[in-house]
Structure formats: structure tokens, C-alpha cells
Coordinates of C-alpha atoms and ligand atoms in Angstrom, one line a residue:
M277 CA 47.2 21.8 28.9
C278 CA 50.9 21.0 28.4
G279 CA 52.9 19.2 31.1
I280 CA 55.8 20.5 33.0
V281 CA 58.4 18.7 35.0
G282 CA 61.5 19.8 37.0
Y283 CA 64.1 18.3 39.2
I284 CA 66.7 19.7 41.6
G285 CA 68.7 17.3 43.8
H286 CA 71.5 14.8 43.8
R287 CA 70.3 12.5 41.0
E288 CA 70.8 13.0 37.2
A289 CA 67.9 15.2 36.3
Y290 CA 67.7 14.1 32.6
P291 CA 66.1 10.6 33.1
I292 CA 63.7 12.0 35.7
I293 CA 62.6 14.7 33.3
I294 CA 62.3 12.4 30.2
N295 CA 60.3 9.8 32.1
G296 CA 58.2 12.4 33.8
L297 CA 57.4 14.0 30.4
K298 CA 56.3 10.6 29.1
R299 CA 53.9 10.3 32.0
L300 CA 52.6 13.8 31.4
E301 CA 52.3 13.4 27.6
Y302 CA 48.5 12.9 28.0
R303 CA 48.5 16.6 28.7
G304 CA 49.8 17.5 25.2
Y305 CA 52.1 15.9 22.8
D306 CA 52.8 18.0 19.8
S307 CA 56.4 19.1 20.9
A308 CA 58.7 18.6 23.8
G309 CA 61.8 20.1 25.3
L310 CA 64.1 20.3 28.3
V311 CA 66.9 22.3 29.7
L312 CA 69.7 21.1 32.1
S313 CA 71.4 23.6 34.3
T314 CA 75.2 23.3 34.5
E315 CA 78.1 25.5 35.9
Q316 CA 78.8 26.5 32.3
G317 CA 75.3 27.5 31.6
F318 CA 72.2 26.0 30.1
Q319 CA 72.0 22.9 27.8
L320 CA 68.8 23.0 25.9
A321 CA 67.1 20.6 23.5
K322 CA 63.6 20.9 22.0
T323 CA 61.7 19.6 19.1
R324 CA 58.4 19.3 17.4
G325 CA 57.0 15.8 18.1
K326 CA 56.9 13.5 21.1
V327 CA 59.1 12.9 24.0
V328 CA 60.8 10.0 22.1
D329 CA 61.8 12.6 19.5
L330 CA 63.2 14.7 22.3
E331 CA 65.3 11.8 23.5
E332 CA 66.8 11.6 20.0
K333 CA 67.4 15.3 19.9
S334 CA 69.1 15.2 23.3
S335 CA 71.7 12.5 22.4
D336 CA 74.6 15.0 22.5
L337 CA 73.7 16.6 25.9
D338 CA 75.8 16.0 29.0
K339 CA 73.3 14.0 31.1
T340 CA 75.0 14.5 34.4
P341 CA 73.5 17.7 35.7
N342 CA 71.3 17.5 38.7
I343 CA 68.9 20.4 37.9
G344 CA 66.6 20.8 34.9
I345 CA 63.1 21.4 33.7
G346 CA 61.1 20.0 30.8
H347 CA 57.8 20.5 28.9
T348 CA 55.5 18.6 26.7
R349 CA 53.3 20.9 24.6
W350 CA 49.7 21.3 23.4
A351 CA 50.0 24.3 21.1
T352 CA 48.0 27.4 21.9
H353 CA 50.1 30.3 20.4
G354 CA 52.1 29.3 17.4
V355 CA 52.1 26.1 15.4
P356 CA 53.9 23.0 16.8
N357 CA 57.5 23.4 15.6
D358 CA 61.0 23.4 17.1
V359 CA 61.1 27.1 17.7
N360 CA 57.8 27.4 19.5
S361 CA 58.6 24.4 21.6
H362 CA 59.4 25.1 25.3
P363 CA 61.7 25.9 27.2
H364 CA 62.1 29.5 26.1
L365 CA 65.2 31.6 26.8
S366 CA 65.2 35.2 27.7
N367 CA 67.0 37.6 25.3
N368 CA 70.0 37.8 27.7
G369 CA 70.2 34.0 27.9
R370 CA 70.1 34.2 31.7
L371 CA 66.6 32.9 32.3
V372 CA 64.7 29.8 30.9
L373 CA 61.1 29.0 31.4
V374 CA 58.5 26.3 30.8
H375 CA 54.8 27.2 30.9
N376 CA 51.4 25.5 30.9
G377 CA 48.5 27.9 30.3
I378 CA 47.8 31.1 28.3
I379 CA 49.0 34.6 28.9
E380 CA 46.1 36.6 27.6
N381 CA 47.7 40.1 27.7
Y382 CA 50.8 38.8 25.9
E383 CA 50.3 41.1 22.9
S384 CA 50.5 44.3 25.0
I385 CA 53.5 43.0 27.0
K386 CA 55.2 42.0 23.7
K387 CA 54.7 45.5 22.4
L388 CA 56.2 47.0 25.5
L389 CA 59.2 44.7 25.3
T390 CA 59.7 45.2 21.5
D391 CA 59.7 49.0 22.1
K392 CA 62.5 48.4 24.5
G393 CA 64.5 46.5 21.9
Y394 CA 63.6 42.9 22.9
V395 CA 63.6 40.4 20.0
F396 CA 61.3 37.4 19.7
H397 CA 62.0 34.2 17.8
S398 CA 58.8 32.3 18.5
D399 CA 55.1 33.0 18.2
T400 CA 54.5 32.0 21.8
D401 CA 53.2 33.9 24.9
T402 CA 55.8 32.0 26.9
E403 CA 58.7 33.8 25.2
V404 CA 57.0 37.0 26.1
L405 CA 56.7 36.0 29.7
V406 CA 60.4 35.0 30.2
N407 CA 61.5 38.3 28.7
F408 CA 59.1 40.2 30.9
I409 CA 60.8 38.6 33.9
Q410 CA 64.2 39.6 32.5
L411 CA 62.9 43.1 32.2
F412 CA 62.1 43.4 35.9
Q413 CA 65.2 41.5 36.9
E414 CA 67.4 44.0 35.0
E415 CA 65.6 47.2 35.5
Q416 CA 64.9 46.8 39.1
N417 CA 67.9 44.6 40.0
L418 CA 65.6 41.9 41.5
S419 CA 66.3 38.3 42.6
L420 CA 64.8 35.6 40.3
A421 CA 61.9 35.1 42.7
E422 CA 61.1 38.7 43.1
A423 CA 61.3 39.3 39.3
V424 CA 59.0 36.4 38.7
R425 CA 56.6 37.7 41.3
V426 CA 56.5 41.2 40.0
A427 CA 56.0 40.0 36.4
L428 CA 53.2 37.6 37.3
N429 CA 51.4 40.4 39.0
E430 CA 51.1 42.1 35.7
V431 CA 50.0 39.0 33.8
I432 CA 46.4 38.2 32.9
G433 CA 45.7 34.6 32.1
A434 CA 46.4 31.2 33.4
Y435 CA 49.8 29.6 34.1
A436 CA 51.9 27.0 35.9
I437 CA 55.5 28.0 35.3
A438 CA 59.0 26.8 36.2
V439 CA 62.0 29.2 35.7
L440 CA 65.7 28.7 36.0
D441 CA 68.4 31.5 36.3
N442 CA 72.0 30.6 35.2
Q443 CA 73.3 33.2 37.7
D444 CA 71.5 31.4 40.5
P445 CA 71.9 27.8 39.2
E446 CA 70.7 25.9 42.4
T447 CA 67.2 27.5 42.4
V448 CA 64.0 26.7 40.7
V449 CA 61.1 29.2 41.0
V450 CA 57.6 28.0 40.2
G451 CA 54.2 29.7 40.3
R452 CA 50.6 28.9 39.4
L453 CA 47.3 30.4 38.6
G454 CA 44.6 28.3 37.0
S455 CA 47.0 25.4 35.9
P456 CA 48.0 22.7 38.3
L457 CA 51.5 22.3 39.9
A458 CA 52.7 19.8 42.4
I459 CA 56.1 19.8 44.3
G460 CA 57.5 16.5 45.4
I461 CA 59.6 16.7 48.5
G462 CA 62.3 14.1 48.9
D463 CA 65.4 13.8 50.9
N464 CA 67.3 17.0 49.9
E465 CA 65.8 16.7 46.4
F466 CA 62.7 18.3 44.9
F467 CA 60.5 17.6 42.0
V468 CA 58.0 19.8 40.2
A469 CA 55.3 18.6 37.9
S470 CA 51.8 19.2 36.5
D471 CA 50.7 16.2 38.5
A472 CA 52.4 13.8 40.9
S473 CA 53.0 11.0 38.4
P474 CA 56.5 12.0 37.4
F475 CA 57.9 11.6 40.9
I476 CA 55.7 8.9 42.4
E477 CA 58.6 6.3 42.7
F478 CA 60.9 8.9 44.5
T479 CA 58.7 10.4 47.2
K480 CA 55.2 10.2 48.6
D481 CA 55.3 13.7 50.1
A482 CA 53.9 16.4 47.8
V483 CA 52.7 20.0 48.1
Y484 CA 50.0 21.1 45.7
L485 CA 50.5 24.7 45.1
E486 CA 47.4 26.8 45.5
D487 CA 46.2 29.2 42.8
G488 CA 48.0 32.6 43.2
D489 CA 51.0 31.0 45.0
M490 CA 54.6 30.7 44.0
A491 CA 57.5 28.8 45.5
T492 CA 61.3 29.2 45.5
I493 CA 62.9 25.7 45.6
R494 CA 66.6 25.7 46.7
L495 CA 68.8 22.8 47.6
G496 CA 69.4 22.4 51.3
E497 CA 66.5 24.7 52.2
K498 CA 62.8 24.4 53.0
V499 CA 60.5 25.2 50.0
D500 CA 59.5 28.9 50.4
V501 CA 55.9 29.3 49.4
R502 CA 54.5 32.9 49.0
T503 CA 51.5 34.6 47.6
I504 CA 52.2 36.1 44.2
Q505 CA 50.1 39.1 45.0
N506 CA 51.6 40.2 48.3
N507 CA 54.6 38.1 48.9
E508 CA 53.1 36.8 52.1
P509 CA 54.5 33.4 53.4
V510 CA 52.2 30.4 53.0
S511 CA 52.7 27.4 55.3
L512 CA 53.6 24.2 53.6
D513 CA 50.8 21.7 53.4
I514 CA 52.5 18.5 52.8
Q515 CA 50.2 15.7 51.6
E516 CA 50.9 12.0 51.4
L517 CA 50.3 10.7 47.9
Q518 CA 47.9 7.8 47.5
L519 CA 49.0 7.1 43.9
N520 CA 50.9 4.0 43.1
I521 CA 53.1 3.3 40.1
E522 CA 51.0 0.4 38.8
A523 CA 48.1 2.7 38.4
I524 CA 50.0 4.8 35.8
E525 CA 51.5 2.0 33.8
K526 CA 50.0 0.0 31.0
G527 CA 50.1 -3.3 32.9
G528 CA 50.5 -5.5 29.9
F529 CA 47.9 -3.9 27.8
E530 CA 48.8 -2.4 24.4
H531 CA 47.1 0.9 25.2
F532 CA 46.1 2.8 28.3
M533 CA 42.6 3.1 26.8
L534 CA 42.2 -0.7 26.6
K535 CA 43.6 -1.1 30.1
E536 CA 41.1 1.6 31.4
I537 CA 38.2 -0.1 29.6
Y538 CA 39.1 -3.4 31.3
E539 CA 39.5 -1.8 34.7
Q540 CA 35.9 -0.8 34.8
P541 CA 34.5 -3.6 36.9
R542 CA 37.1 -2.5 39.6
S543 CA 36.8 1.2 39.1
I544 CA 33.0 1.1 39.4
R545 CA 33.3 -1.1 42.5
D546 CA 35.8 1.4 44.0
T547 CA 33.4 4.2 43.3
M548 CA 30.7 2.4 45.3
R549 CA 32.9 1.1 48.0
G550 CA 32.0 2.4 51.4
R551 CA 29.1 4.4 49.9
L552 CA 26.5 1.8 48.7
L553 CA 25.7 -0.2 51.8
V554 CA 22.8 -2.4 50.5
D555 CA 22.5 -4.5 53.5
E556 CA 21.9 -1.5 55.7
G557 CA 19.7 0.1 53.1
I558 CA 21.7 3.3 53.0
I559 CA 24.0 5.3 50.7
K560 CA 26.7 7.1 52.6
M561 CA 28.0 10.2 51.0
A562 CA 29.3 12.9 53.5
G563 CA 29.3 15.6 50.7
I564 CA 25.6 15.2 50.3
W565 CA 24.7 14.3 53.9
D566 CA 26.5 17.3 55.4
H567 CA 24.6 19.7 53.1
Q568 CA 21.3 17.8 52.6
E569 CA 19.1 20.9 53.2
K570 CA 20.9 22.6 50.3
F571 CA 20.1 19.6 48.1
L572 CA 16.6 18.8 49.4
N573 CA 15.5 22.5 49.3
A574 CA 17.1 23.1 46.0
K575 CA 14.5 24.5 43.5
R576 CA 16.8 23.4 40.7
I577 CA 20.1 21.5 40.1
I578 CA 22.3 22.8 37.3
I579 CA 25.0 20.5 36.0
V580 CA 27.9 22.0 34.1
A581 CA 30.5 19.9 32.4
C582 CA 32.3 19.4 29.0
G583 CA 32.7 16.5 26.6
T584 CA 32.2 13.0 28.1
S585 CA 31.5 14.5 31.6
Y586 CA 28.7 16.5 29.9
H587 CA 27.2 13.2 28.6
A588 CA 27.4 11.9 32.1
G589 CA 25.5 14.9 33.2
L590 CA 22.7 14.3 30.7
V591 CA 22.2 10.9 32.2
A592 CA 22.2 12.4 35.7
E593 CA 19.3 14.7 34.6
Y594 CA 17.2 11.7 33.8
M595 CA 18.2 9.9 37.1
I596 CA 17.8 12.9 39.4
E597 CA 14.5 13.9 37.9
D598 CA 13.2 10.3 38.0
F599 CA 14.4 9.4 41.5
A600 CA 14.2 12.7 43.4
R601 CA 11.8 14.8 41.1
I602 CA 14.2 17.8 41.4
P603 CA 14.3 19.8 38.2
V604 CA 17.7 19.5 36.5
E605 CA 19.4 21.5 33.8
V606 CA 22.5 20.4 32.1
E607 CA 24.8 22.9 30.3
Y608 CA 28.0 22.9 28.4
A609 CA 30.2 24.8 30.9
S610 CA 31.6 26.9 28.1
E611 CA 28.1 28.1 27.1
F612 CA 26.8 28.6 30.6
R613 CA 29.6 30.9 31.6
Y614 CA 29.2 33.3 28.7
R615 CA 25.4 33.6 28.4
N616 CA 24.5 35.6 31.5
P617 CA 22.7 32.6 33.1
I618 CA 20.1 33.0 35.8
I619 CA 21.6 31.5 38.9
K620 CA 19.8 31.7 42.2
K621 CA 21.0 31.1 45.8
S622 CA 18.5 28.3 46.0
D623 CA 20.3 26.5 43.1
V624 CA 22.8 23.7 43.5
V625 CA 25.4 23.7 40.8
I626 CA 27.2 20.4 40.2
A627 CA 30.4 20.4 38.1
I628 CA 31.4 17.1 36.6
S629 CA 35.0 16.8 35.5
Q630 CA 37.4 13.9 35.4
S631 CA 40.5 16.1 35.6
G632 CA 39.0 18.8 37.9
E633 CA 41.1 21.2 35.8
T634 CA 38.9 21.9 32.8
A635 CA 39.1 25.7 32.3
D636 CA 35.5 26.2 31.2
T637 CA 34.1 24.0 33.9
L638 CA 36.2 25.8 36.5
A639 CA 35.0 29.2 35.2
A640 CA 31.4 28.2 35.2
L641 CA 31.7 27.1 38.9
K642 CA 33.3 30.3 39.9
L643 CA 30.5 32.2 38.2
A644 CA 27.9 30.1 40.1
K645 CA 29.8 30.7 43.4
E646 CA 29.9 34.4 42.8
K647 CA 26.1 34.4 42.4
G648 CA 25.7 32.5 45.6
A649 CA 24.7 29.1 44.5
F650 CA 25.9 26.0 46.4
I651 CA 28.7 24.4 44.3
F652 CA 29.4 20.7 44.3
G653 CA 32.2 18.9 42.4
I654 CA 32.4 15.4 41.0
N655 CA 36.0 14.8 40.1
N656 CA 38.4 12.0 39.6
V657 CA 41.6 13.8 40.5
V658 CA 42.2 14.3 44.2
G659 CA 43.2 17.9 45.1
S660 CA 42.4 19.2 41.7
S661 CA 41.3 22.9 41.2
I662 CA 37.6 22.1 41.0
A663 CA 37.8 19.9 44.1
R664 CA 39.4 22.9 46.0
I665 CA 36.9 25.6 45.1
T666 CA 33.7 23.7 45.6
D667 CA 31.6 23.8 48.8
A668 CA 31.5 20.0 48.8
G669 CA 32.0 17.1 46.5
A670 CA 32.6 13.4 45.8
Y671 CA 35.5 11.8 44.2
T672 CA 34.9 9.1 41.6
H673 CA 37.8 6.8 42.7
A674 CA 38.3 5.6 39.1
G675 CA 42.1 5.8 39.5
P676 CA 44.3 7.7 37.1
E677 CA 42.8 7.9 33.6
I678 CA 45.7 8.4 31.1
G679 CA 44.1 7.6 27.7
V680 CA 42.8 10.8 26.3
A681 CA 39.5 9.2 25.5
S682 CA 37.6 9.1 28.7
T683 CA 36.2 5.6 29.5
K684 CA 36.4 4.4 33.1
A685 CA 35.9 8.0 34.4
F686 CA 32.6 8.1 32.5
T687 CA 31.2 5.0 34.0
A688 CA 32.5 6.1 37.5
Q689 CA 30.7 9.4 37.0
L690 CA 27.5 7.6 36.1
T691 CA 27.9 5.4 39.2
I692 CA 28.4 8.3 41.6
L693 CA 25.5 10.3 39.9
A694 CA 23.3 7.2 40.4
L695 CA 24.3 7.1 44.1
I696 CA 23.5 10.8 44.5
A697 CA 20.1 10.5 42.6
L698 CA 19.1 7.5 44.8
K699 CA 20.2 9.2 48.0
L700 CA 18.2 12.4 47.2
G701 CA 15.2 10.3 46.2
K702 CA 15.3 8.4 49.4
H703 CA 15.6 11.4 51.6
N704 CA 13.1 13.6 50.0
G705 CA 10.6 10.7 50.0
Q706 CA 10.2 10.4 46.2
L707 CA 11.5 6.9 46.3
S708 CA 9.8 4.3 48.4
A709 CA 11.9 2.0 50.6
A710 CA 11.0 -0.9 48.2
Q711 CA 12.0 1.0 45.1
F712 CA 15.2 2.1 46.8
N713 CA 16.0 -1.4 47.8
L714 CA 15.4 -2.8 44.3
L715 CA 17.5 -0.1 42.6
T716 CA 20.4 -0.3 45.1
N717 CA 20.5 -4.1 44.7
E718 CA 20.6 -3.7 41.0
L719 CA 23.3 -1.1 41.1
E720 CA 25.5 -3.4 43.2
R721 CA 25.4 -6.0 40.4
I722 CA 26.8 -3.5 37.8
P723 CA 30.4 -4.3 38.2
D724 CA 29.8 -8.0 37.6
L725 CA 27.6 -7.2 34.6
V726 CA 30.4 -5.1 33.2
Q727 CA 32.8 -7.9 33.7
Q728 CA 30.4 -10.2 31.8
I729 CA 30.2 -7.7 28.9
L730 CA 34.0 -7.5 28.7
E731 CA 34.2 -11.3 28.5
N732 CA 31.3 -11.5 25.9
C733 CA 32.7 -8.8 23.7
E734 CA 36.1 -10.6 23.3
G735 CA 36.4 -11.6 19.7
V736 CA 33.0 -10.0 18.8
V737 CA 33.5 -6.3 18.7
D738 CA 36.9 -6.4 17.0
K739 CA 35.3 -8.3 14.1
I740 CA 32.5 -5.8 13.8
A741 CA 35.2 -3.0 13.8
E742 CA 37.0 -4.7 11.0
K743 CA 33.8 -4.6 8.9
Y744 CA 33.0 -1.0 9.4
K745 CA 36.4 0.6 9.9
D746 CA 36.6 2.1 6.4
N747 CA 33.3 4.0 6.5
S748 CA 33.8 7.7 6.7
N749 CA 30.7 8.4 8.8
A750 CA 28.5 6.8 11.5
I751 CA 25.3 7.5 13.3
Y752 CA 24.6 6.5 16.8
L753 CA 21.0 6.3 18.1
G754 CA 19.5 5.8 21.5
R755 CA 16.4 6.9 23.3
G756 CA 15.7 8.0 26.9
Y757 CA 18.6 7.0 29.2
N758 CA 20.6 5.9 26.2
Y759 CA 20.3 9.0 24.2
P760 CA 23.4 10.4 26.0
S761 CA 25.0 7.0 25.4
A762 CA 24.6 7.6 21.7
L763 CA 26.3 11.0 22.0
E764 CA 29.1 9.4 24.0
G765 CA 29.5 6.6 21.5
A766 CA 29.8 9.1 18.7
L767 CA 32.3 11.2 20.6
K768 CA 34.5 8.2 21.3
L769 CA 34.5 7.2 17.6
K770 CA 35.4 10.6 16.3
E771 CA 38.1 11.5 18.8
I772 CA 40.3 8.4 18.3
S773 CA 39.4 7.2 14.7
Y774 CA 38.8 10.6 13.1
I775 CA 35.6 9.1 11.6
H776 CA 32.8 11.6 11.5
A777 CA 30.1 10.4 13.8
E778 CA 26.9 11.9 15.2
G779 CA 24.6 10.8 18.0
Y780 CA 20.9 11.5 18.0
P781 CA 17.8 10.5 19.9
A782 CA 16.5 7.7 17.8
A783 CA 13.1 9.4 17.2
E784 CA 14.8 12.6 15.9
M785 CA 16.3 10.7 12.9
K786 CA 13.1 11.2 10.8
H787 CA 13.4 15.0 11.4
G788 CA 16.5 15.3 9.3
P789 CA 19.4 12.9 9.7
I790 CA 17.5 10.1 7.9
A791 CA 18.5 12.0 4.7
L792 CA 22.1 10.8 5.3
L793 CA 21.2 7.1 5.2
D794 CA 22.4 4.9 2.5
E795 CA 24.3 1.6 2.2
N796 CA 27.5 3.4 3.3
M797 CA 26.2 4.7 6.6
P798 CA 26.5 2.4 9.6
V799 CA 24.0 3.1 12.3
I800 CA 24.7 1.9 15.8
V801 CA 21.5 1.5 17.6
I802 CA 21.1 1.0 21.4
A803 CA 18.0 -1.3 21.6
T804 CA 17.9 -2.5 25.2
K805 CA 14.6 -4.1 26.3
K806 CA 13.4 -1.5 28.7
G807 CA 14.3 1.5 26.7
Y808 CA 11.2 2.1 24.4
Y809 CA 12.1 -1.1 22.7
E810 CA 9.1 -1.2 20.4
K811 CA 9.7 2.4 19.3
V812 CA 13.4 1.6 18.6
V813 CA 12.3 -1.5 16.5
S814 CA 10.3 0.9 14.3
N815 CA 13.3 3.2 14.0
I816 CA 15.4 0.3 12.9
Q817 CA 12.8 -0.6 10.3
E818 CA 13.1 2.9 8.9
I819 CA 16.9 2.6 8.8
K820 CA 16.8 -0.8 7.0
S821 CA 14.4 0.5 4.4
R822 CA 17.1 3.0 3.4
S823 CA 19.7 0.3 3.0
A824 CA 21.9 1.5 5.9
K825 CA 23.7 -1.1 8.0
V826 CA 22.5 -1.5 11.6
I827 CA 24.8 -2.5 14.5
A828 CA 22.5 -3.1 17.4
I829 CA 23.3 -3.3 21.1
V830 CA 20.6 -5.7 22.5
N831 CA 19.9 -7.6 25.7
E832 CA 20.4 -11.3 26.2
G833 CA 17.4 -13.2 24.7
D834 CA 16.6 -10.5 22.2
E835 CA 15.1 -11.9 19.0
Q836 CA 13.3 -9.1 17.2
V837 CA 16.1 -6.6 16.7
S838 CA 18.7 -9.3 16.4
A839 CA 16.8 -10.6 13.3
M840 CA 16.8 -7.2 11.7
A841 CA 20.3 -6.0 12.5
D842 CA 23.4 -6.7 10.4
D843 CA 25.5 -7.0 13.5
V844 CA 24.6 -7.6 17.1
I845 CA 26.4 -7.0 20.4
V846 CA 24.6 -8.7 23.3
I847 CA 24.8 -7.3 26.9
P848 CA 22.9 -8.4 30.0
E849 CA 19.7 -6.7 31.1
T850 CA 19.6 -4.2 34.0
A851 CA 17.4 -1.4 35.3
E852 CA 16.9 1.1 32.5
E853 CA 18.4 3.9 34.7
F854 CA 21.7 2.1 35.0
S855 CA 21.8 0.8 31.4
P856 CA 24.1 3.6 30.1
I857 CA 26.9 2.2 32.4
L858 CA 26.6 -1.1 30.4
T859 CA 26.0 0.2 26.9
A860 CA 29.1 2.4 27.3
I861 CA 31.3 -0.7 27.3
P862 CA 30.7 -2.0 23.8
L863 CA 30.6 1.5 22.4
Q864 CA 34.1 2.1 23.9
L865 CA 35.4 -1.1 22.6
L866 CA 34.0 -0.5 19.1
S867 CA 35.8 2.8 18.8
Y868 CA 38.9 1.4 20.4
W869 CA 39.1 -1.5 17.8
I870 CA 38.2 0.7 14.9
A871 CA 41.1 3.1 15.8
V872 CA 43.5 0.3 16.3
K873 CA 42.6 -1.2 13.0
L874 CA 43.1 2.2 11.3
D875 CA 46.4 2.4 13.0
K876 CA 45.6 5.6 14.8
N877 CA 47.4 6.7 18.0
V878 CA 44.7 5.6 20.4
D879 CA 46.0 7.1 23.6
Q880 CA 47.1 10.4 22.1
P881 CA 44.7 11.3 19.3
R882 CA 45.7 14.2 17.1
N883 CA 44.9 17.8 18.3
L884 CA 43.6 16.7 21.7
A885 CA 44.9 16.7 25.2
K886 CA 43.6 15.1 28.3
S887 CA 43.0 18.1 30.5
V888 CA 41.8 21.2 28.7
T889 CA 43.0 24.0 30.8
V890 CA 42.4 26.7 28.2
E891 CA 39.1 28.2 27.3
Ligands
LIG1120 O1 38.4 16.4 32.7 P1 37.1 16.7 32.2 O2 36.1 15.6 32.5 O3 36.5 18.0 32.6 O4 37.2 16.8 30.6 C1 36.1 17.2 29.8 C2 36.4 16.8 28.4 O5 37.5 17.5 27.9 C3 36.7 15.4 28.2 O6 35.6 14.5 28.6 C4 36.9 15.1 26.7 O7 35.7 15.3 25.9 C5 37.4 13.6 26.5 N1 38.6 13.6 25.6 C6 36.4 12.7 26.0 O8 36.8 11.4 25.8

């Protein structure tokens, strides 16, 4: 996690770094810092807190320098405080460094440096790294780039770094392994950032550094990219950015999360665009079509993912098994990689990840690749690490998701997974032409239905949130396709409201969780018509007999559940298979409004970060 930004050019670096850090704050927001390079040396400011706190702390800095680097932190080594904040200086004061990632062998390097008389002020692995670079620079009389390269060759872990040297003040050296890094190339100016958002208004030309590469960026020269291992030159692959500035701004909404919830009719439509061709009776997906023997002959599909993406994977299990009758297993990526899983060449492993950078998911994929499985990625971020190591994949086209709580990425993932399941079912003959037509017609209606839900929920969900916001616990129940929705609803509530919430398959309640029920326990029940409705009615009766409050999500025209529930949110009916896309919307809104009413930081919940690039 953590975000890094750098600038070298003819503009003042300070505002570019500050604005860039604000855009990267989703990556971590417990402390922030920056350094500006001047003829007289470094000017450094850093603080515990957010980028706005850093602005205050920087009030005395000379803002005119044209070179600088900055950092927004999600603490790994050492608590968030001023000293542990980045940038970190080397002992001789010559080098300064920002880092996103973890240096796993930092203890042994620290010991080596301490034995040589180095002194450490922070608890971070980053301060160890900058001094390690100093060691090589001094002992072997190396240039900045060479010293960085030699040091990185000794390092185990993950990193994206940017380093400045006050004796070579017109140079920035960057490198990456496992954490993303983009270089924006302007007219005799260069930008460095964890993603392209900090420089989108300045240039559309960007180079995404590959894992194991480093670059020396010098004014007036071409960016020099080399492999860290062998110092071999790497040709510059300049890509044109598709991102636009509106996509990364709040656009009049109070929070990114709300904007992203309201974007869903569009993001789902964009995910289907060019793929779902209902009139022609086809689903076009090159990533599947070009490798169809792999999918159609697969003995098994394994889905690996974390958090919300894992919940999308659980829905995919139901869809793929229903439509294509291919066995599916869904695993937390973090468990999969450490439990010696059986992976065969005949397996297809699908990784679902909004960011495409989640360390556990990436590692699970690498393991599957080593074992010879065909690996497929479903990502939202173009050019992400997962997108680059997979054999094939499909982007979700949800657009940048900035709120830490995943919303539009989830429904876009469900959409693309529905397309994949339908396509497989069509091509392996498990779905008849009539079923395929019926289902694709229904899927095409989903964006309009989502729009309808957003309109119907106005003034309804915020009132329900007001009623239940002070409860300390909540239970979410669903069955079948909406069991994963219950898990997702609970995750949304806990991550932004800090209210303890658990999701269960409704029928499991009587095997334990029912003991928790009393008048202080709200139970959110997904009771859509096609989802084992009668069974859910019985579950609601059991809940009511224990005096717990029921908030039910029901379909239009529902009478039975509506009469029993304390509060009701009405959504339109759709095919059961696609209903998780619809039920997600009120669940997202409910947690959003509860968090707002509790005055929580919706977009930057405590202890979290958007892309989890540490294990
Ligand atoms: O980028 P990814 O989809 O791989 O991220 C996985 C999880 O970290 C993510 O879904 C997380 O659970 C979200 N904060 C949930 O809202």
C-alpha cells in the first residue's frame, strides 16, 4: 500500500506532489511527507495524519523547487508517527527515499548496518533501505543509480521506490518489484507515481515500469530503464493514458463512495459494452474465445480473490456451475497460496481483483502459473500487475474506484462473471439457445434496474440507517445466490461504520448464530422472490420470535415478508442468477448512510487501504 509521487521538470514540484498525494490517499492515509530538492540541499516535511496535515506542516517550506518526491503511508513497520513517516534520509544526509512495500530481510540488513555504525531513528524498513544504498554508494564509490541497483539486488520483499541524491540534484532514481510505479513523460518534465492519477492533467504519455526494472530520470535526457538484476537496458514502452480527470474527482458528490454507488448503471453498462450482443445472440470476449479449449476442457475452475472480490467469486461459483456445469472452487488467495493446494495443468485459475495489485492474489496466481495451470485475470485497473502476469483476462471497465469500500467494482465483477458463465454454458452446450437468449435479455436490463433501485432508495435507506445506526452488531442473511451478498453487505457495514456485522446463509442461523438474537440485533434479510422465498419466510419467523428487528430486501409486489419485517427496501425482480447485482445496491447504501450518520470517514476508513500490496 502507500502512495508515492515525484516530479522533476520546470514547474513547482510542491503543488504537484501535494495534489498527487491527495489522489493517492486511497492507498494509505495514516501519515504523509515530502521532500523538495534545492541547490542548498533537501527541504523535508512529514507528519502523522493526512495530506492536509502535511500542507500545514509545510507552511514554512520554500515552494519554488522543481524537483521533489512525496509519500502517503499505510503503516507496516512502526506505528504511524512523524518519525516513521516517509521520506527517510540516509545517515550522511545525502540520500532521501520514499517506499511502497515491505523489505522482508530488513532485520539482517539493519544488523549489518548497525555493526558498521549506522544509526536508526525510525522503526521502518525504509530507513534501513536508504542507508543500505548509502553503504554501497560510499564503500564502492557508486553513482546513485548503481548504488540503488546493487542494494535492491540484496533486498527480499516488495517495493516501489523513488530516491534523490543531493549531490546529483537533477536526477530521480526509481525501481519496482511487486508494487506499482508509473512514469509520466511530459515536455522536458517527468512525473513518478503509484498510479497515473497524479499527473493525468499534465501528460497522457506514461510508462508502467515492469517488475524488476528501475529507471534513472534526468532532466533533458530520455528515461533510462534497466533491469535491476543485470543492468540490461529495457526499451521504453510509452502508453497513452485513457484516464480522464472527471473519473478521479467527486463530481458534486460528498464522497467517492456515493459517487461510485451512483455510477453503477453506467459502470455495469460499460462492462457489457461490445461484449453482450443480444441481437446477434453472442457474447464477445476475446480472452475466453482465444483460449476456449482451455476453458471448455477444464476439469475445474479455481477462483482466487480477497475481500469483496472473493464475494464476487462466490457468486461466480453458482453461475458457472449452473450455466456451464464446470466444477468451481473459490478460495481466499491468502489461504490458497499457503496450503499446498492441488493444482493441475487441466485447471483454469481465475483471479478477481479490482486493483490487480493485491499481494495475496498475485502470489496465488504465480503459484498456479508455476504449477502449469492456465491463469486468467479479472481486473479493473488497466496494466496492473495481475493483468500483466495472466495468460489472458478481461477488464471490468468500472472506471477508477477511489472509495476504499468497493462498490461499482463488485457489480462490474459480477457482470463480467455472468458474461463468462453464459458464454461457457453456450459453447459447451449446457445452456440451450432459448435459455441463453432469455438470460442475456435479462442481463441487458440490469443497468436500468440498478438505476430504478437508486431512485427508489432515495429517502428510504437513509431513514432506515438513522433507525439502526446506534446498534453495535448486525446480522446479514441470504440464501443461494444471495448468500455471498449477505457476506458482502456485512463487510461493507463493518469496514466503513466499524459496526460488527456477520453474514450467514439464512438456513445456518439455527445452527448457532440464532443465539445472538434479541431486540438489539438488527437482521438484514435478502428475501427476493426467486431465492427460496418460502424458506426465507420461515427464517424470518424464527428471527421475529426472538424479538430481533428485521430489515428485508424484497421484490416489488411482495406482501408476505413485507408484513413481517420492521423495515422494507423494495427492488425490482430479475433472474435469480443476476439478483446479487441488484441486492448489492441497497446494502451499499445502507452501510454508506450508517457511516455518514455516525460521522465516520467513509472514503478512508481507519486501518484500511485501497490496494493491499502486503501479505
Ligand atoms: O483490489 P482487490 O479487489 O484485489 O482488493 C481485495 C480486497 O482488499 C478488497 O475487496 C477489500 O475487501 C475492500 N475494501 C472491500 O470493500
